[in-house]
Amino acid sequence: MEITNGGRGCVMWFGELMDMRVYADGGQDLYVRLARSEIGGGGMEKLAIIIVVAIVGLVILLAGLGFYIVWKRNLRISRNARTQPKGPYGRSQVLLLNEVVFTSKDFYSGERISDEPELALIDFSTVAVASNNFSDENLLGEGGFGYVYKGTLTEGQEIAVKRLSKNSGQGTEEFKNELKLIARLQHINLVRLLACCIDKDEQMLIYEYMENKSLDAFLFSREKRSTLDWQKRYNIICGIARGLVYLHQDSRFRIIHRDLKASNILLDGEFTPKISDFGMARIFGKDQNESHTRRVVGTYGYMSPEYAMDGFFSTKSDVFSFGVLVLEIISGKKNKGFFNYSDNKPNLLDCAWKQWKEGKGLETVDSSLGNSYCPSEVLRCIQVGLLCVQEHVVDRPTMSSVVFMLSSPDATMPQPKTPGFCLGRNPAGQTDSSSSKLEESRTIDQVTIAALDCR
């Protein structure tokens, strides 16, 4: 059939399309309607199908890879658990310490402990078995917080368990405070927190075990203090100083310990000092220099005058406590309290100050040391200790300056003035009224103000 001369119309064609031509001029356009199945094109559809198949394949591949990784990890954990000693319920105690994490929500009020640190949880039954059910034979010490026990996990790791007394209302706040702070701190001269246990009304902190216990157990014992030769004592002084520098300026937070004393300095097997017990500690902002409280907590004999009398505390309060510690370490004597006005008997600070003024500073040295020390090094440490216990805050050095003075034999140091709480003068700003309040607080807290005689 042929259509010519511009004809129009629709022709039903059932044969093959053969002998079709394209003319440069003339001819007619022929439009042919075919079934979709007979069209040979569809490139876009093919591309779409290829993309879909590729995506599905990739998803299946990634899912398989993820499954394989999880399977391998579980297999490794299972193998480790089978080769490690088991706890009371057959669970590896290593996994209890390293795998079960304490989430960053406070277990009391939902407050955040921190954004980053995670602390391992350990179950009560494991702690009970490790400490021989908290037996008296495992008791290391006690304080306002509660009791401290030695424990040994079944794989041999030794731990110290700080158990909150169930009758201690103040201890609960100290527990929360210590948990918030110590989990954020990492330093060789700070005790390391391994885990915690929170089980119904039981609250415990799990620390690394210190073989030589606390500094006061050696320092104030006639039998043990000879173990501390001068080199050990000097290293302990320097280690405590470095730990305080970390707390005051090198950590993410500025932390005031507020209860630095010999019993809160723990010693490992090498007599490396570790600052412990952060229940009273407070966090300062980087631009905050001082704070005030109406509730003075701490230990008499180590408190600075402005804190004991008026409740003001700062990094310089810790500096004062450090100075007392230095003089105790050198002398082997405990600063048992403030001066005693009625008996006119001096405390350790007064004794050391008088001997320093008279040019007899070496008479402060513990007699158990004999002549095994370097006189110039000891005198430098005494001078640093006296500078730290100055009555006025502005006269005390920072801990970074203390570290510099201790490690620099040729450093020029200022001469100390009369320390705080020395005989014959009232602390700055103390009136008769404040003196009577101080005496009242001594009675309430049952603090014994014992006298020290100068040698």
Tab-separated table of N, CA and C in Angstrom, residues 36-104:
chain	number	residue	atom	x	y	z
A	36	ARG	N	4.868	-2.557	23.630
A	36	ARG	CA	6.062	-2.234	24.431
A	36	ARG	C	7.074	-3.387	24.413
A	37	SER	N	6.534	-4.577	24.387
A	37	SER	CA	7.422	-5.746	24.426
A	37	SER	C	8.248	-5.883	23.158
A	38	GLU	N	7.818	-5.203	22.078
A	38	GLU	CA	8.538	-5.338	20.816
A	38	GLU	C	9.577	-4.256	20.608
A	39	ILE	N	9.628	-3.285	21.578
A	39	ILE	CA	10.609	-2.203	21.428
A	39	ILE	C	11.966	-2.726	21.875
A	40	GLY	N	12.985	-2.505	21.133
A	40	GLY	CA	14.314	-2.995	21.482
A	40	GLY	C	15.112	-2.069	22.352
A	41	GLY	N	14.642	-0.817	22.724
A	41	GLY	CA	15.422	0.141	23.528
A	41	GLY	C	15.359	-0.193	25.008
A	42	GLY	N	15.305	0.863	25.918
A	42	GLY	CA	15.204	0.679	27.381
A	42	GLY	C	16.526	0.778	28.106
A	43	GLY	N	17.427	1.582	27.624
A	43	GLY	CA	18.743	1.722	28.283
A	43	GLY	C	18.667	2.247	29.702
A	44	MET	N	17.761	3.222	29.931
A	44	MET	CA	17.637	3.806	31.272
A	44	MET	C	17.120	2.783	32.266
A	45	GLU	N	16.174	1.958	31.783
A	45	GLU	CA	15.643	0.945	32.679
A	45	GLU	C	16.710	-0.070	33.056
A	46	LYS	N	17.524	-0.421	32.114
A	46	LYS	CA	18.611	-1.349	32.409
A	46	LYS	C	19.582	-0.758	33.436
A	47	LEU	N	19.892	0.537	33.302
A	47	LEU	CA	20.800	1.206	34.240
A	47	LEU	C	20.215	1.213	35.640
A	48	ALA	N	18.904	1.478	35.718
A	48	ALA	CA	18.249	1.497	37.024
A	48	ALA	C	18.307	0.133	37.684
A	49	ILE	N	18.088	-0.902	36.883
A	49	ILE	CA	18.130	-2.259	37.431
A	49	ILE	C	19.522	-2.592	37.948
A	50	ILE	N	20.539	-2.183	37.199
A	50	ILE	CA	21.922	-2.445	37.611
A	50	ILE	C	22.235	-1.750	38.938
A	51	ILE	N	21.790	-0.485	39.094
A	51	ILE	CA	22.052	0.269	40.322
A	51	ILE	C	21.388	-0.389	41.522
A	52	VAL	N	20.136	-0.790	41.336
A	52	VAL	CA	19.402	-1.434	42.441
A	52	VAL	C	20.092	-2.727	42.863
A	53	VAL	N	20.478	-3.515	41.892
A	53	VAL	CA	21.154	-4.785	42.209
A	53	VAL	C	22.468	-4.536	42.935
A	54	ALA	N	23.212	-3.510	42.523
A	54	ALA	CA	24.497	-3.196	43.164
A	54	ALA	C	24.302	-2.767	44.623
A	55	ILE	N	23.281	-1.918	44.835
A	55	ILE	CA	23.023	-1.442	46.203
A	55	ILE	C	22.637	-2.593	47.120
A	56	VAL	N	21.729	-3.435	46.633
A	56	VAL	CA	21.306	-4.586	47.434
A	56	VAL	C	22.490	-5.495	47.742
A	57	GLY	N	23.342	-5.705	46.768
A	57	GLY	CA	24.520	-6.545	46.987
A	57	GLY	C	25.468	-5.954	48.020
A	58	LEU	N	25.653	-4.607	47.949
A	58	LEU	CA	26.543	-3.943	48.911
A	58	LEU	C	26.010	-4.045	50.331
A	59	VAL	N	24.683	-3.852	50.468
A	59	VAL	CA	24.060	-3.961	51.801
A	59	VAL	C	24.245	-5.358	52.365
A	60	ILE	N	24.035	-6.361	51.525
A	60	ILE	CA	24.208	-7.743	51.978
A	60	ILE	C	25.656	-7.997	52.382
A	61	LEU	N	26.605	-7.451	51.611
A	61	LEU	CA	28.022	-7.623	51.909
A	61	LEU	C	28.391	-6.986	53.248
A	62	LEU	N	27.927	-5.735	53.462
A	62	LEU	CA	28.229	-5.039	54.722
A	62	LEU	C	27.599	-5.741	55.914
A	63	ALA	N	26.373	-6.194	55.759
A	63	ALA	CA	25.706	-6.915	56.843
A	63	ALA	C	26.472	-8.186	57.197
A	64	GLY	N	26.930	-8.877	56.174
A	64	GLY	CA	27.708	-10.090	56.424
A	64	GLY	C	29.019	-9.797	57.125
A	65	LEU	N	29.681	-8.700	56.704
A	65	LEU	CA	30.941	-8.319	57.333
A	65	LEU	C	30.732	-7.951	58.807
A	66	GLY	N	29.657	-7.186	59.074
A	66	GLY	CA	29.364	-6.819	60.455
A	66	GLY	C	29.073	-8.032	61.313
A	67	PHE	N	28.303	-8.944	60.781
A	67	PHE	CA	27.995	-10.180	61.505
A	67	PHE	C	29.266	-10.956	61.804
A	68	TYR	N	30.178	-10.997	60.841
A	68	TYR	CA	31.429	-11.731	61.024
A	68	TYR	C	32.284	-11.105	62.131
A	69	ILE	N	32.344	-9.759	62.140
A	69	ILE	CA	33.144	-9.073	63.161
A	69	ILE	C	32.582	-9.345	64.557
A	70	VAL	N	31.254	-9.226	64.707
A	70	VAL	CA	30.619	-9.500	66.007
A	70	VAL	C	30.852	-10.949	66.424
A	71	TRP	N	30.724	-11.852	65.487
A	71	TRP	CA	30.937	-13.278	65.786
A	71	TRP	C	32.359	-13.543	66.260
A	72	LYS	N	33.342	-12.958	65.572
A	72	LYS	CA	34.740	-13.137	65.960
A	72	LYS	C	35.008	-12.547	67.342
A	73	ARG	N	34.418	-11.360	67.636
A	73	ARG	CA	34.623	-10.730	68.943
A	73	ARG	C	34.043	-11.589	70.063
A	74	ASN	N	32.822	-12.092	69.857
A	74	ASN	CA	32.203	-12.950	70.865
A	74	ASN	C	32.986	-14.245	71.057
A	75	LEU	N	33.534	-14.749	69.975
A	75	LEU	CA	34.332	-15.971	70.061
A	75	LEU	C	35.594	-15.726	70.881
A	76	ARG	N	36.240	-14.558	70.649
A	76	ARG	CA	37.454	-14.223	71.399
A	76	ARG	C	37.159	-14.056	72.879
A	77	ILE	N	36.038	-13.350	73.194
A	77	ILE	CA	35.652	-13.153	74.597
A	77	ILE	C	35.360	-14.496	75.262
A	78	SER	N	34.685	-15.355	74.527
A	78	SER	CA	34.351	-16.671	75.071
A	78	SER	C	35.605	-17.484	75.367
A	79	ARG	N	36.578	-17.415	74.461
A	79	ARG	CA	37.834	-18.140	74.678
A	79	ARG	C	38.591	-17.580	75.877
A	80	ASN	N	38.632	-16.223	75.993
A	80	ASN	CA	39.300	-15.610	77.138
A	80	ASN	C	38.635	-16.008	78.443
A	81	ALA	N	37.308	-16.019	78.442
A	81	ALA	CA	36.580	-16.356	79.665
A	81	ALA	C	36.874	-17.786	80.103
A	82	ARG	N	37.043	-18.696	79.110
A	82	ARG	CA	37.311	-20.090	79.461
A	82	ARG	C	38.696	-20.284	80.026
A	83	THR	N	39.652	-19.402	79.673
A	83	THR	CA	41.035	-19.563	80.132
A	83	THR	C	41.349	-18.753	81.374
A	84	GLN	N	40.398	-17.926	81.876
A	84	GLN	CA	40.640	-17.100	83.050
A	84	GLN	C	39.881	-17.642	84.247
A	85	PRO	N	40.384	-17.339	85.484
A	85	PRO	CA	39.695	-17.812	86.686
A	85	PRO	C	38.289	-17.253	86.747
A	86	LYS	N	37.384	-18.029	87.315
A	86	LYS	CA	35.985	-17.651	87.359
A	86	LYS	C	35.613	-17.049	88.698
A	87	GLY	N	34.601	-16.199	88.669
A	87	GLY	CA	34.036	-15.640	89.881
A	87	GLY	C	33.043	-16.607	90.489
A	88	PRO	N	32.324	-16.173	91.523
A	88	PRO	CA	31.428	-17.064	92.239
A	88	PRO	C	30.305	-17.628	91.374
A	89	TYR	N	29.954	-16.928	90.285
A	89	TYR	CA	28.893	-17.407	89.405
A	89	TYR	C	29.429	-17.841	88.061
A	90	GLY	N	30.716	-18.144	88.010
A	90	GLY	CA	31.300	-18.647	86.782
A	90	GLY	C	31.683	-17.573	85.801
A	91	ARG	N	31.580	-16.293	86.165
A	91	ARG	CA	31.911	-15.220	85.232
A	91	ARG	C	33.312	-14.705	85.513
A	92	SER	N	34.061	-14.424	84.472
A	92	SER	CA	35.433	-13.964	84.637
A	92	SER	C	35.468	-12.618	85.330
A	93	GLN	N	36.291	-12.521	86.391
A	93	GLN	CA	36.393	-11.258	87.109
A	93	GLN	C	37.166	-10.219	86.307
A	94	VAL	N	38.014	-10.670	85.380
A	94	VAL	CA	38.690	-9.713	84.512
A	94	VAL	C	37.670	-8.994	83.645
A	95	LEU	N	36.671	-9.734	83.153
A	95	LEU	CA	35.632	-9.116	82.348
A	95	LEU	C	34.796	-8.166	83.186
A	96	LEU	N	34.592	-8.507	84.451
A	96	LEU	CA	33.815	-7.628	85.308
A	96	LEU	C	34.481	-6.271	85.436
A	97	LEU	N	35.802	-6.256	85.468
A	97	LEU	CA	36.516	-4.993	85.638
A	97	LEU	C	36.698	-4.256	84.322
A	98	ASN	N	36.837	-4.988	83.236
A	98	ASN	CA	37.237	-4.328	81.998
A	98	ASN	C	36.117	-4.153	80.994
A	99	GLU	N	35.026	-4.899	81.090
A	99	GLU	CA	34.015	-4.862	80.047
A	99	GLU	C	32.714	-4.203	80.473
A	100	VAL	N	32.303	-4.424	81.723
A	100	VAL	CA	31.041	-3.845	82.170
A	100	VAL	C	31.294	-2.401	82.560
A	101	VAL	N	30.718	-1.464	81.859
A	101	VAL	CA	31.016	-0.060	82.084
A	101	VAL	C	29.930	0.609	82.896
A	102	PHE	N	30.364	1.557	83.723
A	102	PHE	CA	29.423	2.375	84.489
A	102	PHE	C	29.068	3.563	83.613
A	103	THR	N	27.819	3.662	83.205
A	103	THR	CA	27.433	4.718	82.284
A	103	THR	C	27.582	6.072	82.923
A	104	SER	N	27.530	7.120	82.125
A	104	SER	CA	27.844	8.458	82.595
A	104	SER	C	26.701	9.137	83.311
